[in-house]
Tab-separated table of C-alpha atoms in Angstrom:
chain	number	residue	atom	x	y	z
A	29	MET	CA	0.092	0.088	0.092
A	30	GLN	CA	1.706	3.233	-1.098
A	31	GLY	CA	1.917	5.778	1.472
A	32	ASP	CA	0.506	3.554	4.413
A	33	PHE	CA	2.494	3.173	7.425
A	34	PHE	CA	5.665	0.916	6.607
A	35	LEU	CA	4.953	-2.161	9.097
A	36	THR	CA	1.561	-2.403	7.497
A	37	THR	CA	3.266	-2.757	4.202
A	38	TRP	CA	5.694	-5.167	5.424
A	39	PHE	CA	3.191	-7.524	7.398
A	40	LEU	CA	1.148	-7.579	4.191
A	41	GLN	CA	4.064	-8.569	1.866
A	42	GLY	CA	5.448	-11.026	4.044
A	43	MET	CA	1.731	-12.612	4.261
A	44	LYS	CA	1.690	-12.731	0.588
A	45	TRP	CA	5.129	-14.304	0.522
A	46	ILE	CA	4.406	-17.058	2.869
A	47	TYR	CA	0.760	-17.527	1.118
A	48	GLY	CA	2.651	-18.088	-2.033
A	49	ASN	CA	4.728	-21.000	-0.534
A	50	VAL	CA	1.951	-22.708	1.418
A	51	ASN	CA	-1.015	-21.749	-0.689
A	52	SER	CA	-3.377	-21.446	2.160
A	53	VAL	CA	-4.836	-18.208	4.046
A	54	PHE	CA	-5.251	-20.375	7.338
A	55	PHE	CA	-1.591	-21.781	7.517
A	56	THR	CA	-0.157	-18.413	6.601
A	57	ILE	CA	-2.109	-16.739	9.304
A	58	LEU	CA	-0.943	-19.594	11.688
A	59	ILE	CA	2.998	-18.954	10.428
A	60	CYS	CA	2.662	-15.326	10.960
A	61	THR	CA	1.195	-15.679	14.346
A	62	VAL	CA	3.794	-18.098	15.674
A	63	ILE	CA	6.415	-15.962	14.245
A	64	LEU	CA	5.334	-12.743	15.945
A	65	ARG	CA	4.697	-14.342	19.440
A	66	CYS	CA	8.307	-15.710	19.235
A	67	PHE	CA	9.103	-11.910	19.062
A	68	THR	CA	6.555	-10.533	21.774
A	69	ILE	CA	7.424	-13.603	24.373
A	70	PHE	CA	10.406	-11.501	25.544
A	71	SER	CA	7.950	-8.575	26.821
A	72	ASP	CA	5.704	-10.988	28.539
A	73	ILE	CA	9.043	-12.271	30.502
A	74	LYS	CA	9.905	-8.669	31.069
A	75	THR	CA	6.347	-7.935	32.131
A	76	ARG	CA	6.342	-10.678	34.961
A	77	LYS	CA	9.894	-9.338	36.054
A	78	SER	CA	8.255	-5.996	36.489
A	79	SER	CA	5.497	-7.145	38.515
A	80	ALA	CA	7.618	-8.797	40.807
A	81	ALA	CA	9.217	-5.802	41.593
A	82	MET	CA	6.303	-4.016	42.100
A	83	ALA	CA	5.275	-6.515	44.471
A	84	ALA	CA	8.735	-6.169	46.494
A	85	ILE	CA	8.185	-2.333	46.961
A	86	GLN	CA	4.540	-2.790	48.154
A	87	PRO	CA	5.508	-2.215	51.934
A	88	GLU	CA	7.300	1.092	51.151
A	89	LEU	CA	4.486	2.463	49.292
A	90	GLN	CA	1.994	1.677	51.905
A	91	LYS	CA	4.515	3.585	54.239
A	92	LEU	CA	4.486	6.547	51.815
A	93	GLN	CA	0.243	6.272	51.765
A	94	LYS	CA	0.354	6.905	55.456
A	95	LYS	CA	2.961	9.583	55.370
A	96	TYR	CA	1.352	11.570	52.524
A	97	GLY	CA	-2.171	10.279	52.472
A	98	SER	CA	-3.747	13.908	52.872
A	99	ASP	CA	-1.605	15.175	49.969
A	100	PRO	CA	-2.018	13.358	46.862
A	101	GLN	CA	0.336	15.566	44.685
A	102	LYS	CA	2.997	14.711	47.322
A	103	LEU	CA	2.243	11.099	47.598
A	104	GLN	CA	2.266	10.707	43.779
A	105	MET	CA	5.643	12.466	43.281
A	106	ALA	CA	6.970	10.421	46.412
A	107	GLN	CA	5.979	7.040	44.763
A	108	GLN	CA	7.012	7.967	41.507
A	109	LYS	CA	10.513	8.587	42.774
A	110	LEU	CA	10.748	5.354	44.665
A	111	MET	CA	9.769	3.728	41.527
A	112	ARG	CA	12.441	5.047	39.506
A	113	GLU	CA	15.052	4.593	42.302
A	114	ARG	CA	13.929	0.818	41.964
A	115	GLY	CA	13.738	0.768	38.591
A	116	VAL	CA	9.731	-0.205	38.553
A	117	SER	CA	7.126	1.030	36.136
A	118	MET	CA	3.636	1.414	36.996
A	119	TRP	CA	2.692	0.515	33.396
A	120	GLY	CA	5.020	-2.783	33.555
A	121	SER	CA	1.908	-5.019	33.885
A	122	CYS	CA	0.497	-3.386	30.483
A	123	LEU	CA	3.436	-3.819	28.361
A	124	PRO	CA	1.989	-6.963	26.505
A	125	MET	CA	-1.076	-5.063	25.780
A	126	LEU	CA	0.723	-1.796	24.657
A	127	ILE	CA	2.875	-4.064	22.206
A	128	THR	CA	-0.194	-5.823	20.994
A	129	MET	CA	-2.036	-2.909	20.362
A	130	PRO	CA	-0.176	-1.339	17.474
A	131	LEU	CA	0.098	-4.918	15.843
A	132	PHE	CA	-3.630	-5.022	16.215
A	133	PHE	CA	-4.104	-1.998	13.796
A	134	CYS	CA	-1.248	-2.732	11.340
A	135	PHE	CA	-2.596	-6.302	10.925
A	136	ILE	CA	-6.342	-4.857	10.602
A	137	ALA	CA	-5.217	-2.830	7.607
A	138	ALA	CA	-2.921	-5.429	6.569
A	139	PHE	CA	-5.592	-7.887	6.146
A	140	ARG	CA	-8.446	-5.090	4.704
A	141	PHE	CA	-5.674	-4.390	1.857
A	142	TRP	CA	-5.341	-8.222	1.120
A	143	GLY	CA	-9.013	-8.321	1.017
A	144	TYR	CA	-9.218	-5.575	-1.581
A	145	GLU	CA	-6.744	-7.300	-4.000
A	146	GLU	CA	-8.404	-10.542	-3.740
A	147	THR	CA	-11.562	-8.695	-4.521
A	148	ILE	CA	-9.940	-7.059	-7.871
A	149	ARG	CA	-8.621	-10.814	-8.761
A	150	LEU	CA	-12.364	-11.686	-8.874
A	151	LEU	CA	-13.176	-9.037	-11.159
A	152	VAL	CA	-10.441	-9.538	-13.866
A	153	SER	CA	-9.731	-13.372	-13.381
A	154	GLU	CA	-11.228	-15.601	-16.400
A	155	ASN	CA	-11.445	-18.505	-13.497
A	156	ALA	CA	-13.373	-16.103	-10.704
A	157	GLU	CA	-15.440	-19.061	-9.781
A	158	GLU	CA	-12.706	-21.298	-9.138
A	159	ILE	CA	-10.840	-18.620	-7.023
A	160	PHE	CA	-13.951	-17.631	-5.190
A	161	ARG	CA	-14.591	-21.367	-3.890
A	162	THR	CA	-11.115	-21.033	-2.062
A	163	TYR	CA	-12.327	-18.234	-0.279
A	164	LYS	CA	-14.677	-20.537	2.039
A	165	PHE	CA	-13.544	-21.497	5.385
A	166	LEU	CA	-15.435	-23.566	7.912
A	167	TRP	CA	-19.109	-21.806	7.863
A	168	VAL	CA	-17.742	-18.417	6.444
A	169	ASN	CA	-18.629	-18.400	2.966
A	170	ASN	CA	-15.964	-15.668	1.940
A	171	ILE	CA	-13.136	-15.427	4.343
A	172	TRP	CA	-12.283	-11.593	3.093
A	173	GLN	CA	-15.552	-10.663	4.283
A	174	ALA	CA	-16.630	-10.404	7.907
A	175	ASP	CA	-18.087	-13.398	9.627
A	176	ASN	CA	-21.075	-11.346	10.392
A	177	GLY	CA	-24.688	-12.672	9.737
A	178	LEU	CA	-25.928	-9.194	8.423
A	179	TYR	CA	-22.750	-8.999	5.853
A	180	PRO	CA	-23.395	-10.102	1.993
A	181	VAL	CA	-20.973	-12.846	0.931
A	182	ILE	CA	-19.424	-10.490	-1.303
A	183	GLN	CA	-19.116	-6.619	-1.029
A	184	GLU	CA	-21.726	-4.564	-3.047
A	185	GLY	CA	-19.901	-2.127	-5.520
A	186	ALA	CA	-21.256	1.201	-3.609
A	187	LYS	CA	-19.588	0.010	-0.351
A	188	PHE	CA	-16.246	-1.267	-2.518
A	189	LEU	CA	-15.956	1.710	-4.583
A	190	ALA	CA	-16.322	3.809	-1.716
A	191	ASN	CA	-12.663	3.358	-0.817
A	192	THR	CA	-11.286	4.453	-4.204
A	193	GLU	CA	-8.524	6.817	-2.442
A	194	GLN	CA	-6.998	3.508	-0.722
A	195	LEU	CA	-7.847	1.456	-3.929
A	196	ASP	CA	-6.043	3.472	-6.167
A	197	ARG	CA	-2.674	3.137	-4.135
A	198	LEU	CA	-2.578	-0.488	-3.716
A	199	LEU	CA	0.921	-2.136	-4.258
A	200	TYR	CA	-0.703	-5.078	-6.259
A	201	LEU	CA	-2.257	-2.554	-8.759
A	202	GLN	CA	1.008	-0.937	-9.079
A	203	SER	CA	3.088	-4.035	-9.759
A	204	ASN	CA	0.363	-5.486	-12.318
A	205	PRO	CA	-0.351	-2.684	-14.625
A	206	GLY	CA	-2.651	-4.791	-16.885
A	207	VAL	CA	-4.838	-4.995	-14.197
A	208	TRP	CA	-5.685	-1.558	-14.593
A	209	GLU	CA	-6.570	-2.201	-18.280
A	210	LYS	CA	-9.035	-4.530	-17.682
A	211	LEU	CA	-10.628	-2.607	-14.799
A	212	ALA	CA	-10.941	0.278	-17.247
A	213	GLU	CA	-12.316	-2.046	-19.782
A	214	LEU	CA	-15.041	-3.055	-17.254
A	215	GLY	CA	-15.825	0.803	-16.508
A	216	ILE	CA	-14.868	0.304	-12.931
A	217	ALA	CA	-11.295	2.599	-13.640
A	218	ALA	CA	-10.152	5.151	-15.769
A	219	GLN	CA	-6.956	6.807	-17.134
A	220	GLU	CA	-6.283	10.333	-16.850
A	221	ASN	CA	-3.029	12.309	-17.506
A	222	GLY	CA	-1.619	8.505	-17.798
A	223	VAL	CA	-2.297	7.459	-14.317
A	224	TYR	CA	-5.193	5.054	-13.597
A	225	HIS	CA	-7.765	5.214	-10.776
A	226	PHE	CA	-11.103	3.830	-9.830
A	227	LEU	CA	-14.415	5.318	-10.459
A	228	ASN	CA	-16.915	5.687	-7.763
A	229	THR	CA	-20.055	6.706	-10.029
A	230	ASP	CA	-23.174	4.899	-10.940
A	231	ALA	CA	-22.055	3.630	-13.982
A	232	ALA	CA	-18.764	1.880	-12.312
A	233	ILE	CA	-20.733	0.745	-9.114
A	234	ALA	CA	-23.193	-0.697	-11.901
A	235	ALA	CA	-20.562	-2.304	-13.710
A	236	TYR	CA	-18.664	-3.787	-10.839
A	237	ASP	CA	-22.426	-5.179	-9.539
A	238	ALA	CA	-22.670	-6.602	-12.918
A	239	ALA	CA	-19.274	-8.383	-13.020
A	240	MET	CA	-19.831	-9.940	-9.517
A	241	ALA	CA	-23.252	-10.843	-10.448
A	242	PRO	CA	-22.420	-14.932	-11.403
A	243	LEU	CA	-20.624	-14.978	-8.210
A	244	MET	CA	-23.267	-13.263	-5.939
A	245	GLU	CA	-26.011	-15.880	-7.542
A	246	VAL	CA	-23.571	-18.810	-5.583
A	247	TYR	CA	-24.687	-17.890	-2.532
A	248	ALA	CA	-28.082	-15.833	-3.353
A	249	GLY	CA	-29.908	-15.442	-0.150
A	250	HIS	CA	-27.130	-16.295	2.279
A	251	ASN	CA	-25.226	-14.191	4.753
A	252	ASN	CA	-21.489	-14.576	5.075
A	253	GLY	CA	-21.348	-16.022	8.569
A	254	TRP	CA	-22.926	-16.412	12.060
A	255	PHE	CA	-21.085	-13.995	14.123
A	256	ILE	CA	-19.105	-16.766	15.704
A	257	LEU	CA	-15.408	-15.443	14.948
A	258	PRO	CA	-16.204	-11.939	16.482
A	259	LEU	CA	-17.208	-13.819	19.605
A	260	LEU	CA	-14.470	-16.333	19.820
A	261	ALA	CA	-12.114	-13.178	19.067
A	262	GLY	CA	-13.674	-11.413	22.287
A	263	ALA	CA	-13.879	-14.530	24.614
A	264	THR	CA	-10.261	-15.673	23.916
A	265	GLN	CA	-8.887	-12.118	24.368
A	266	PHE	CA	-10.560	-11.720	27.720
A	267	ILE	CA	-9.303	-15.130	28.717
A	268	ALA	CA	-5.566	-14.343	27.619
A	269	ALA	CA	-5.629	-10.942	29.411
A	270	LYS	CA	-7.263	-12.812	32.592
A	271	ILE	CA	-4.681	-15.514	32.762
A	272	THR	CA	-2.061	-12.846	32.193
A	273	GLN	CA	-3.725	-10.838	35.510
A	274	MET	CA	-3.512	-14.368	37.510
A	275	GLY	CA	-0.012	-14.617	36.956
A	276	GLN	CA	1.222	-11.317	38.279
A	277	PRO	CA	1.450	-10.372	42.049
A	278	ALA	CA	-1.387	-9.271	43.803
A	279	GLN	CA	-1.402	-5.392	44.283
A	280	ASP	CA	-2.807	-2.826	46.611
A	281	PRO	CA	-6.119	-1.344	45.035
A	282	ASN	CA	-4.579	1.973	45.586
A	283	ALA	CA	-1.236	1.569	44.118
A	284	PRO	CA	-0.153	3.384	41.014
A	285	GLY	CA	-1.439	1.933	37.888
A	286	ALA	CA	-3.671	-0.600	39.830
A	287	ASN	CA	-6.734	0.144	37.638
A	288	ALA	CA	-4.849	0.006	34.439
A	289	GLY	CA	-4.797	-3.633	34.230
A	290	LYS	CA	-8.610	-3.813	34.735
A	291	MET	CA	-9.253	-1.380	32.048
A	292	MET	CA	-7.186	-3.164	29.786
A	293	LEU	CA	-8.865	-6.345	30.561
A	294	TRP	CA	-12.341	-5.270	29.301
A	295	MET	CA	-11.200	-2.715	26.644
A	296	MET	CA	-9.203	-5.345	24.338
A	297	PRO	CA	-12.160	-7.947	24.214
A	298	ILE	CA	-14.648	-5.273	23.500
A	299	MET	CA	-12.210	-3.644	20.673
A	300	SER	CA	-11.792	-7.407	19.391
A	301	VAL	CA	-15.517	-8.179	19.065
A	302	TRP	CA	-16.261	-4.751	16.867
A	303	PHE	CA	-13.546	-4.914	14.702
A	304	CYS	CA	-14.065	-8.623	13.823
A	305	LEU	CA	-17.484	-7.787	13.420
A	306	THR	CA	-16.868	-5.164	10.806
A	307	TYR	CA	-13.460	-6.331	9.022
A	308	ASN	CA	-12.649	-9.792	7.221
A	309	ALA	CA	-12.746	-13.201	8.934
A	310	ALA	CA	-9.090	-13.426	7.655
A	311	PHE	CA	-8.321	-11.021	10.609
A	312	ALA	CA	-10.576	-12.610	13.056
A	313	ILE	CA	-8.562	-15.778	12.575
A	314	TYR	CA	-5.544	-14.167	13.178
A	315	TRP	CA	-6.592	-12.424	16.339
A	316	ILE	CA	-8.213	-15.538	17.898
A	317	LEU	CA	-4.634	-17.544	17.222
A	318	THR	CA	-2.837	-14.662	18.580
A	319	SER	CA	-5.063	-14.802	21.653
A	320	VAL	CA	-4.606	-18.706	22.141
A	321	PHE	CA	-1.026	-18.416	21.792
A	322	MET	CA	-1.246	-15.665	24.520
A	323	ILE	CA	-3.249	-18.032	26.643
A	324	ILE	CA	-0.372	-20.716	26.200
A	325	VAL	CA	2.431	-18.726	26.627
A	326	ASN	CA	1.074	-17.072	29.848
A	327	LEU	CA	0.057	-20.426	31.523
A	328	VAL	CA	3.484	-21.537	30.911
A	329	LEU	CA	4.905	-18.117	32.568
A	330	ASN	CA	2.621	-18.833	35.115
A	331	ARG	CA	4.112	-21.815	36.161
A	332	ARG	CA	7.706	-20.306	35.673
A	333	PHE	CA	6.891	-16.925	37.723
A	334	PRO	CA	4.443	-18.235	40.456
A	335	ARG	CA	2.124	-15.507	41.598
A	336	THR	CA	4.004	-13.777	44.555
A	337	PRO	CA	1.263	-12.499	47.218
A	338	ILE	CA	1.198	-8.889	48.146
A	339	GLN	CA	3.893	-7.991	50.926
A	340	GLN	CA	2.212	-6.056	53.678
A	341	GLU	CA	4.418	-3.588	56.134
A	342	GLY	CA	5.242	-5.322	59.241
A	343	ALA	CA	4.959	-8.971	57.495
A	344	LYS	CA	7.925	-11.093	59.054
């Protein structure tokens, strides 16, 4: 995608390279997930160490709360000073989520652009029906559409061509100029001053719908799914976050950053459901696999770094 964030382009190109070797979207996603988790596991280990360090200074934080309880500003400054001296970060327990969120949005964009490319392939390929059959995954009729009972199996022309600014910048089209010529023949694109671009006119929308009509008839009257993948994405993300918190030391609810973990526990599952309902099923599969690997890794880390009980002032 020309002009897009470089990580998004790298992820898309990397996935397409793997897909060219394994010829399976699912196994492509699985391989990418394993590779990424191998990198992010280091942040998981760092988080556990940070949590242990936070638990170790709990008695001193409690003393500060008693000393400056009537002056929140001085309390906050004293707590921050203590944590700097001990090398403890109040956001340490949220580190995996803070790393995961940028990946979340990069992969959303990468899978969206990949879906655009696959839709264009259907428009210009002579064996479109054969290609289209490969898009079915379990109960999802088209993996490049959301697993959503309210979505059609193939995106309609009005919605697809509403994204002309993004479609014009697809790297797939820049490296395959012959595709532009076929799109122009269909009346979906045009050339101006030597540069091709998509059209978002009534005639272009009608041309798109006419080109897709034979494929739409294959699943006439059917939806594209049953909301299962989005719900699984939310559930696995919640379980992963919950298991992560279970492996962290108990903290004083008044301690700095104590509510940050609770906020992330609910925020990411809700985001997961929403985005998987509105973006394609390929992304939902990636996100579920990511959460499953998070669950496995955190179960292992929970055994490697047992939960440390909170230390109370005066404890022997």
